[in-house]
Amino acid sequence: MLNKDIQDAINKQITAEIYSAHLYYSMAAYFESLSLKGFSHWLRVQALEEMTHVHKFFSYVNDRGGRVLMSAIDGPPTEWQSPLAAFEQVLEHEISVTGLVNQILDLALEKRDHATANFMQWFIAEQVEEEASADEAVQKLKLVDKTEGGLFLLDQEMDKRTFILPPDLQGVF
Ligand code: FEO
């Protein structure tokens, strides 16, 4: 049976992951409005990944005999000063999500809930990747800022991102 405090923390995390998808779809719409469809594609793939995170947490709560309780999702921003400002927010947001993931692991260790501690390891590793890919985009946007046509070329590169469904979600999505 899932400890109540851990259940509450994971339910909060489900809300945070859905907000992440919400935020990234909003950013995708911003990039569409700038005719930067590659950036939009990258963010839509990111939003789909966030929903796979939701799915993992949702299944885990149920697998442990807990109860998923959904709550309201805040409205995301809809405009940014520049493509760089948007991706700086992606990075900032992912750093905050890493903090939440770490808090759940800390709580699991405090409660001696080894199953949750083990489950959270996947997210600990995932957040390293999430921060790295956001930071890479920020660094590239800083570079292209000084290059004629650079944003157009980077947009084409961002368009190549593919959505990879985790093996445990095959047949679910
Ligand atoms: Fe689900 Fe981007 O963290």
PDB file of C-alpha atoms and ligand atoms in Angstrom:
ATOM      1  CA  MET A   1       0.000   0.000   0.000  1.00  0.00           C
ATOM      2  CA  LEU A   2       1.273   3.399  -0.940  1.00  0.00           C
ATOM      3  CA  ASN A   3       2.122   5.758   1.909  1.00  0.00           C
ATOM      4  CA  LYS A   4      -0.311   8.724   1.942  1.00  0.00           C
ATOM      5  CA  ASP A   5       2.434  11.384   1.853  1.00  0.00           C
ATOM      6  CA  ILE A   6       4.084   9.660  -1.100  1.00  0.00           C
ATOM      7  CA  GLN A   7       0.744   9.339  -2.872  1.00  0.00           C
ATOM      8  CA  ASP A   8       0.152  13.075  -2.357  1.00  0.00           C
ATOM      9  CA  ALA A   9       3.624  13.914  -3.693  1.00  0.00           C
ATOM     10  CA  ILE A  10       3.138  11.752  -6.804  1.00  0.00           C
ATOM     11  CA  ASN A  11      -0.318  13.203  -7.430  1.00  0.00           C
ATOM     12  CA  LYS A  12       1.286  16.652  -7.238  1.00  0.00           C
ATOM     13  CA  GLN A  13       3.900  15.439  -9.697  1.00  0.00           C
ATOM     14  CA  ILE A  14       1.215  14.232 -12.118  1.00  0.00           C
ATOM     15  CA  THR A  15      -0.175  17.783 -12.109  1.00  0.00           C
ATOM     16  CA  ALA A  16       3.331  19.186 -12.693  1.00  0.00           C
ATOM     17  CA  GLU A  17       3.940  16.828 -15.630  1.00  0.00           C
ATOM     18  CA  ILE A  18       0.628  17.744 -17.246  1.00  0.00           C
ATOM     19  CA  TYR A  19       1.508  21.415 -16.742  1.00  0.00           C
ATOM     20  CA  SER A  20       4.818  20.719 -18.518  1.00  0.00           C
ATOM     21  CA  ALA A  21       2.940  19.354 -21.538  1.00  0.00           C
ATOM     22  CA  HIS A  22       0.582  22.350 -21.359  1.00  0.00           C
ATOM     23  CA  LEU A  23       3.540  24.767 -21.286  1.00  0.00           C
ATOM     24  CA  TYR A  24       5.306  23.063 -24.193  1.00  0.00           C
ATOM     25  CA  TYR A  25       2.186  23.015 -26.369  1.00  0.00           C
ATOM     26  CA  SER A  26       1.803  26.741 -25.626  1.00  0.00           C
ATOM     27  CA  MET A  27       5.406  27.325 -26.679  1.00  0.00           C
ATOM     28  CA  ALA A  28       4.829  25.182 -29.796  1.00  0.00           C
ATOM     29  CA  ALA A  29       1.931  27.467 -30.715  1.00  0.00           C
ATOM     30  CA  TYR A  30       4.196  30.509 -30.218  1.00  0.00           C
ATOM     31  CA  PHE A  31       6.798  29.035 -32.594  1.00  0.00           C
ATOM     32  CA  GLU A  32       4.073  28.162 -35.130  1.00  0.00           C
ATOM     33  CA  SER A  33       3.065  31.826 -35.048  1.00  0.00           C
ATOM     34  CA  LEU A  34       6.653  32.692 -36.016  1.00  0.00           C
ATOM     35  CA  SER A  35       6.591  30.083 -38.841  1.00  0.00           C
ATOM     36  CA  LEU A  36       9.323  28.153 -37.024  1.00  0.00           C
ATOM     37  CA  LYS A  37       7.729  24.748 -37.448  1.00  0.00           C
ATOM     38  CA  GLY A  38      10.864  22.787 -36.505  1.00  0.00           C
ATOM     39  CA  PHE A  39      10.935  24.340 -33.025  1.00  0.00           C
ATOM     40  CA  SER A  40       7.205  23.745 -32.769  1.00  0.00           C
ATOM     41  CA  HIS A  41       7.717  20.090 -33.697  1.00  0.00           C
ATOM     42  CA  TRP A  42      10.490  19.697 -31.088  1.00  0.00           C
ATOM     43  CA  LEU A  43       8.203  21.116 -28.393  1.00  0.00           C
ATOM     44  CA  ARG A  44       5.255  18.964 -29.409  1.00  0.00           C
ATOM     45  CA  VAL A  45       7.464  15.881 -29.140  1.00  0.00           C
ATOM     46  CA  GLN A  46       8.540  17.170 -25.720  1.00  0.00           C
ATOM     47  CA  ALA A  47       4.885  17.582 -24.712  1.00  0.00           C
ATOM     48  CA  LEU A  48       4.188  13.978 -25.755  1.00  0.00           C
ATOM     49  CA  GLU A  49       7.138  12.826 -23.657  1.00  0.00           C
ATOM     50  CA  GLU A  50       5.689  14.670 -20.685  1.00  0.00           C
ATOM     51  CA  MET A  51       2.455  12.748 -21.123  1.00  0.00           C
ATOM     52  CA  THR A  52       4.406   9.472 -21.033  1.00  0.00           C
ATOM     53  CA  HIS A  53       5.752  10.673 -17.658  1.00  0.00           C
ATOM     54  CA  VAL A  54       2.172  11.273 -16.509  1.00  0.00           C
ATOM     55  CA  HIS A  55       1.282   7.771 -17.628  1.00  0.00           C
ATOM     56  CA  LYS A  56       4.164   6.197 -15.693  1.00  0.00           C
ATOM     57  CA  PHE A  57       3.228   7.984 -12.458  1.00  0.00           C
ATOM     58  CA  PHE A  58      -0.465   7.208 -12.976  1.00  0.00           C
ATOM     59  CA  SER A  59       0.204   3.497 -13.422  1.00  0.00           C
ATOM     60  CA  TYR A  60       2.580   3.398 -10.476  1.00  0.00           C
ATOM     61  CA  VAL A  61       0.053   4.887  -8.033  1.00  0.00           C
ATOM     62  CA  ASN A  62      -2.519   2.317  -9.143  1.00  0.00           C
ATOM     63  CA  ASP A  63      -0.043  -0.569  -9.114  1.00  0.00           C
ATOM     64  CA  ARG A  64       0.693   0.252  -5.464  1.00  0.00           C
ATOM     65  CA  GLY A  65      -2.977   0.318  -4.465  1.00  0.00           C
ATOM     66  CA  GLY A  66      -3.114   4.113  -4.298  1.00  0.00           C
ATOM     67  CA  ARG A  67      -5.566   6.591  -5.751  1.00  0.00           C
ATOM     68  CA  VAL A  68      -4.790   9.133  -8.446  1.00  0.00           C
ATOM     69  CA  LEU A  69      -6.412  12.494  -7.706  1.00  0.00           C
ATOM     70  CA  MET A  70      -6.284  15.028 -10.505  1.00  0.00           C
ATOM     71  CA  SER A  71      -6.194  18.751  -9.817  1.00  0.00           C
ATOM     72  CA  ALA A  72      -6.444  22.019 -11.727  1.00  0.00           C
ATOM     73  CA  ILE A  73      -3.696  22.841 -14.200  1.00  0.00           C
ATOM     74  CA  ASP A  74      -2.484  26.461 -14.293  1.00  0.00           C
ATOM     75  CA  GLY A  75      -2.655  28.340 -17.572  1.00  0.00           C
ATOM     76  CA  PRO A  76       0.786  28.651 -19.216  1.00  0.00           C
ATOM     77  CA  PRO A  77       2.296  31.826 -20.675  1.00  0.00           C
ATOM     78  CA  THR A  78       1.430  32.329 -24.337  1.00  0.00           C
ATOM     79  CA  GLU A  79       4.077  34.796 -25.504  1.00  0.00           C
ATOM     80  CA  TRP A  80       7.843  35.069 -25.165  1.00  0.00           C
ATOM     81  CA  GLN A  81      10.290  37.854 -25.966  1.00  0.00           C
ATOM     82  CA  SER A  82      12.275  35.641 -28.355  1.00  0.00           C
ATOM     83  CA  PRO A  83      12.967  31.982 -29.240  1.00  0.00           C
ATOM     84  CA  LEU A  84      15.915  32.130 -26.835  1.00  0.00           C
ATOM     85  CA  ALA A  85      13.688  33.410 -24.003  1.00  0.00           C
ATOM     86  CA  ALA A  86      11.286  30.515 -24.609  1.00  0.00           C
ATOM     87  CA  PHE A  87      14.015  27.893 -24.410  1.00  0.00           C
ATOM     88  CA  GLU A  88      15.553  29.556 -21.370  1.00  0.00           C
ATOM     89  CA  GLN A  89      12.170  28.976 -19.764  1.00  0.00           C
ATOM     90  CA  VAL A  90      12.218  25.320 -20.894  1.00  0.00           C
ATOM     91  CA  LEU A  91      15.547  24.900 -19.107  1.00  0.00           C
ATOM     92  CA  GLU A  92      14.376  26.762 -16.001  1.00  0.00           C
ATOM     93  CA  HIS A  93      11.209  24.654 -15.928  1.00  0.00           C
ATOM     94  CA  GLU A  94      13.088  21.385 -16.268  1.00  0.00           C
ATOM     95  CA  ILE A  95      15.412  22.387 -13.413  1.00  0.00           C
ATOM     96  CA  SER A  96      12.334  22.970 -11.250  1.00  0.00           C
ATOM     97  CA  VAL A  97      10.906  19.557 -12.263  1.00  0.00           C
ATOM     98  CA  THR A  98      14.212  17.949 -11.280  1.00  0.00           C
ATOM     99  CA  GLY A  99      13.773  19.528  -7.849  1.00  0.00           C
ATOM    100  CA  LEU A 100      10.302  17.969  -7.515  1.00  0.00           C
ATOM    101  CA  VAL A 101      11.583  14.552  -8.624  1.00  0.00           C
ATOM    102  CA  ASN A 102      14.394  14.772  -6.060  1.00  0.00           C
ATOM    103  CA  GLN A 103      11.874  15.662  -3.342  1.00  0.00           C
ATOM    104  CA  ILE A 104       9.840  12.504  -4.066  1.00  0.00           C
ATOM    105  CA  LEU A 105      12.979  10.389  -3.870  1.00  0.00           C
ATOM    106  CA  ASP A 106      13.981  12.099  -0.590  1.00  0.00           C
ATOM    107  CA  LEU A 107      10.513  11.359   0.815  1.00  0.00           C
ATOM    108  CA  ALA A 108      10.675   7.713  -0.322  1.00  0.00           C
ATOM    109  CA  LEU A 109      14.028   7.300   1.406  1.00  0.00           C
ATOM    110  CA  GLU A 110      12.721   8.984   4.564  1.00  0.00           C
ATOM    111  CA  LYS A 111       9.705   6.615   4.605  1.00  0.00           C
ATOM    112  CA  ARG A 112      11.908   3.618   3.762  1.00  0.00           C
ATOM    113  CA  ASP A 113       9.707   2.981   0.700  1.00  0.00           C
ATOM    114  CA  HIS A 114      12.230   1.099  -1.433  1.00  0.00           C
ATOM    115  CA  ALA A 115       9.785   0.414  -4.271  1.00  0.00           C
ATOM    116  CA  THR A 116       9.177   4.133  -4.789  1.00  0.00           C
ATOM    117  CA  ALA A 117      12.876   4.910  -4.397  1.00  0.00           C
ATOM    118  CA  ASN A 118      13.602   2.349  -7.127  1.00  0.00           C
ATOM    119  CA  PHE A 119      10.787   3.654  -9.355  1.00  0.00           C
ATOM    120  CA  MET A 120      12.077   7.214  -9.054  1.00  0.00           C
ATOM    121  CA  GLN A 121      15.520   6.272 -10.370  1.00  0.00           C
ATOM    122  CA  TRP A 122      14.159   6.285 -13.928  1.00  0.00           C
ATOM    123  CA  PHE A 123      13.013   9.890 -13.460  1.00  0.00           C
ATOM    124  CA  ILE A 124      16.313  10.929 -11.892  1.00  0.00           C
ATOM    125  CA  ALA A 125      18.116   9.725 -15.043  1.00  0.00           C
ATOM    126  CA  GLU A 126      15.447  11.185 -17.316  1.00  0.00           C
ATOM    127  CA  GLN A 127      15.826  14.643 -15.770  1.00  0.00           C
ATOM    128  CA  VAL A 128      19.564  14.620 -16.541  1.00  0.00           C
ATOM    129  CA  GLU A 129      18.618  14.150 -20.223  1.00  0.00           C
ATOM    130  CA  GLU A 130      15.793  16.674 -20.086  1.00  0.00           C
ATOM    131  CA  GLU A 131      18.042  19.385 -18.659  1.00  0.00           C
ATOM    132  CA  ALA A 132      20.838  18.529 -21.113  1.00  0.00           C
ATOM    133  CA  SER A 133      18.606  18.739 -24.197  1.00  0.00           C
ATOM    134  CA  ALA A 134      17.066  22.039 -23.035  1.00  0.00           C
ATOM    135  CA  ASP A 135      20.508  23.473 -22.288  1.00  0.00           C
ATOM    136  CA  GLU A 136      21.769  22.342 -25.713  1.00  0.00           C
ATOM    137  CA  ALA A 137      18.917  24.218 -27.391  1.00  0.00           C
ATOM    138  CA  VAL A 138      19.672  27.341 -25.309  1.00  0.00           C
ATOM    139  CA  GLN A 139      23.363  27.219 -26.248  1.00  0.00           C
ATOM    140  CA  LYS A 140      22.581  26.764 -29.955  1.00  0.00           C
ATOM    141  CA  LEU A 141      20.094  29.632 -29.900  1.00  0.00           C
ATOM    142  CA  LYS A 142      22.761  31.863 -28.332  1.00  0.00           C
ATOM    143  CA  LEU A 143      25.151  30.898 -31.132  1.00  0.00           C
ATOM    144  CA  VAL A 144      22.710  31.427 -33.995  1.00  0.00           C
ATOM    145  CA  ASP A 145      21.786  34.799 -32.564  1.00  0.00           C
ATOM    146  CA  LYS A 146      24.928  36.140 -34.232  1.00  0.00           C
ATOM    147  CA  THR A 147      24.611  34.177 -37.488  1.00  0.00           C
ATOM    148  CA  GLU A 148      22.664  35.257 -40.550  1.00  0.00           C
ATOM    149  CA  GLY A 149      20.115  32.555 -41.414  1.00  0.00           C
ATOM    150  CA  GLY A 150      21.143  30.579 -38.347  1.00  0.00           C
ATOM    151  CA  LEU A 151      17.657  30.457 -36.875  1.00  0.00           C
ATOM    152  CA  PHE A 152      16.289  29.024 -40.121  1.00  0.00           C
ATOM    153  CA  LEU A 153      18.941  26.275 -40.162  1.00  0.00           C
ATOM    154  CA  LEU A 154      18.434  25.465 -36.483  1.00  0.00           C
ATOM    155  CA  ASP A 155      14.691  25.234 -37.107  1.00  0.00           C
ATOM    156  CA  GLN A 156      15.393  22.507 -39.683  1.00  0.00           C
ATOM    157  CA  GLU A 157      17.556  20.637 -37.171  1.00  0.00           C
ATOM    158  CA  MET A 158      14.885  20.845 -34.453  1.00  0.00           C
ATOM    159  CA  ASP A 159      12.400  19.343 -36.917  1.00  0.00           C
ATOM    160  CA  LYS A 160      14.379  16.082 -36.951  1.00  0.00           C
ATOM    161  CA  ARG A 161      13.542  15.142 -33.370  1.00  0.00           C
ATOM    162  CA  THR A 162      11.619  11.872 -33.150  1.00  0.00           C
ATOM    163  CA  PHE A 163       9.236  10.701 -30.474  1.00  0.00           C
ATOM    164  CA  ILE A 164      10.477   7.501 -28.865  1.00  0.00           C
ATOM    165  CA  LEU A 165       7.886   5.575 -26.914  1.00  0.00           C
ATOM    166  CA  PRO A 166       9.399   3.885 -23.832  1.00  0.00           C
ATOM    167  CA  PRO A 167       9.185   0.070 -24.173  1.00  0.00           C
ATOM    168  CA  ASP A 168       6.888  -0.245 -21.120  1.00  0.00           C
ATOM    169  CA  LEU A 169       4.338   2.000 -22.824  1.00  0.00           C
ATOM    170  CA  GLN A 170       4.248   0.086 -26.117  1.00  0.00           C
ATOM    171  CA  GLY A 171       0.657  -0.815 -26.829  1.00  0.00           C
ATOM    172  CA  VAL A 172      -0.577   1.756 -24.306  1.00  0.00           C
ATOM    173  CA  PHE A 173      -0.184   4.914 -26.395  1.00  0.00           C
TER     174      PHE A 173
HETATM  175 FE1  FEO B   1       8.581  15.226 -17.209  1.00  0.00          FE
HETATM  176 FE2  FEO B   1      10.294  17.375 -18.544  1.00  0.00          FE
HETATM  177  O1  FEO B   1       9.922  16.389 -17.037  1.00  0.00           O
END
